[in-house]
GROMACS .gro file of C-alpha atoms in nm:
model
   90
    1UNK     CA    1  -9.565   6.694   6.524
    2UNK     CA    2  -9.177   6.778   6.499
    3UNK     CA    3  -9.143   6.752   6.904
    4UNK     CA    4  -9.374   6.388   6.897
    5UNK     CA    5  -9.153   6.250   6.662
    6UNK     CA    6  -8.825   6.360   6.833
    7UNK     CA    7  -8.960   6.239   7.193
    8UNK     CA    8  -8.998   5.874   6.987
    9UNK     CA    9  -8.739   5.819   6.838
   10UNK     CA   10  -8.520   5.915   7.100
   11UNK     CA   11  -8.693   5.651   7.338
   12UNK     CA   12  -8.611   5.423   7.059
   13UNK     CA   13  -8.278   5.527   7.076
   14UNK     CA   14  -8.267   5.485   7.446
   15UNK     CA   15  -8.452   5.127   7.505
   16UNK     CA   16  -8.234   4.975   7.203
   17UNK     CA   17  -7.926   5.047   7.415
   18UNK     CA   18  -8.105   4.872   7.698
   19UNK     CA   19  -8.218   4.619   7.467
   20UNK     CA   20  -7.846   4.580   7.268
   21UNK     CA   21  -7.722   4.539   7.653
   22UNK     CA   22  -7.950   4.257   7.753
   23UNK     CA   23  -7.852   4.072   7.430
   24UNK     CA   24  -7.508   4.152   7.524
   25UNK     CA   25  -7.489   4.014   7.846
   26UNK     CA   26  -7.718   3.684   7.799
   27UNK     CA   27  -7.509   3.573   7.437
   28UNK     CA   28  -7.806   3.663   7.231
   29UNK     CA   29  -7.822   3.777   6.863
   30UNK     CA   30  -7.755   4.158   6.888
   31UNK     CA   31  -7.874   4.492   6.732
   32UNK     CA   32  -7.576   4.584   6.458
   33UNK     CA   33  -7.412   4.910   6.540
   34UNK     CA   34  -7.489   5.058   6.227
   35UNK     CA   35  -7.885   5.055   6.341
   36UNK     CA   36  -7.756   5.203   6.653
   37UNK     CA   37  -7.618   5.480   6.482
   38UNK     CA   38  -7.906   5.544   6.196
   39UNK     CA   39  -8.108   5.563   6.515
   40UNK     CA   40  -7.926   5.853   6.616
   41UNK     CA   41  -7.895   6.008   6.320
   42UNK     CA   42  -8.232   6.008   6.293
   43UNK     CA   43  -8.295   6.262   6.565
   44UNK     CA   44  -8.240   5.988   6.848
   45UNK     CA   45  -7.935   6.118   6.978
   46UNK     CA   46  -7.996   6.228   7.351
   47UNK     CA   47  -8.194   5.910   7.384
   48UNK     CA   48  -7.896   5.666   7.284
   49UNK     CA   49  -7.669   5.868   7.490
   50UNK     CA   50  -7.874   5.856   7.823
   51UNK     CA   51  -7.927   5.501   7.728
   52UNK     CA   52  -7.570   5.444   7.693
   53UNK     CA   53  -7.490   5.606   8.044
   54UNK     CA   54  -7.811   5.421   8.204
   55UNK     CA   55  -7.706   5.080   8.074
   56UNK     CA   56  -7.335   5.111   8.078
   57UNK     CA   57  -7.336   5.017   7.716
   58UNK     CA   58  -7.080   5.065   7.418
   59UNK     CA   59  -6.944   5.349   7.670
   60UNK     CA   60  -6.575   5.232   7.585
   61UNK     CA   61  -6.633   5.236   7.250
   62UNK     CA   62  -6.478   5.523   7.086
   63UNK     CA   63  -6.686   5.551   6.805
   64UNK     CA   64  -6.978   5.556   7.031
   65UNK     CA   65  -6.853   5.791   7.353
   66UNK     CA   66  -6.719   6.015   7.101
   67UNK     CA   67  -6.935   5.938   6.750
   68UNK     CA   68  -7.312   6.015   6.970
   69UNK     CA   69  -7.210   6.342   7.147
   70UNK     CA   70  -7.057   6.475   6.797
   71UNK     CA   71  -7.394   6.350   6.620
   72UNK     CA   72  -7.616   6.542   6.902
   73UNK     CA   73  -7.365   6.815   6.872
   74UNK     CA   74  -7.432   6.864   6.501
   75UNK     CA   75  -7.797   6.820   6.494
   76UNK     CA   76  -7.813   7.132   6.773
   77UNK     CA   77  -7.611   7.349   6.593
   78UNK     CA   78  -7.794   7.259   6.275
   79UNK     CA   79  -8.148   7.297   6.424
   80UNK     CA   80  -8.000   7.653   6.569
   81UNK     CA   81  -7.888   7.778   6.207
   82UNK     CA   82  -8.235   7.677   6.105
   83UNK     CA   83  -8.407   7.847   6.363
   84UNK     CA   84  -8.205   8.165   6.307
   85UNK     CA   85  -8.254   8.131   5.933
   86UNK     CA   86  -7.880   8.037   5.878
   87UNK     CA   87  -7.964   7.707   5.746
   88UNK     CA   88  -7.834   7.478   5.478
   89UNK     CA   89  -8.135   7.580   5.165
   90UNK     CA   90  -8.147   7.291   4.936
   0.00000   0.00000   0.00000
């Protein structure tokens, strides 16, 4: 279940950079950077990086070539803690 969400929103991730770069390039209303980030956050890291490479989009953007890697970053070291039983318990 875990691994079909991931693999979803992570395409997400990936075809709204696509998407956001379309828009970009043909003056259309665009997807606010905010969504691109709660995307993300939400486990759709890789996807918005690869899409960001792919599409050559937001890739000059610090808060996006640095703000994704950090956020993918994170959520690897915090699924590792969990694994290992490290984890935040709440």
């Amino acid at each position: 279940m875990l691994l079909t969400y991931l693999t979803i929103i992570n395409i997400i991730g990936f075809f709204s950079m696509g998407i956001d770069k379309y828009k970009a390039v043909h003056h259309k209303w665009r997807i606010p950077e905010k969504t691109l980030f709660i995307i993300a956050l939400m486990g759709g890291s890789a996807g918005s990086i690869v899409g960001m490479q792919l599409f050559r989009h937001k890739t000059k953007h610090p808060s996006f070539f640095i703000g994704m890697p950090v956020i993918l970053i994170l959520q690897v070291l915090i699924t590792i803690l969990q694994i290992s039983g490290h984890g935040l318990r709440l």
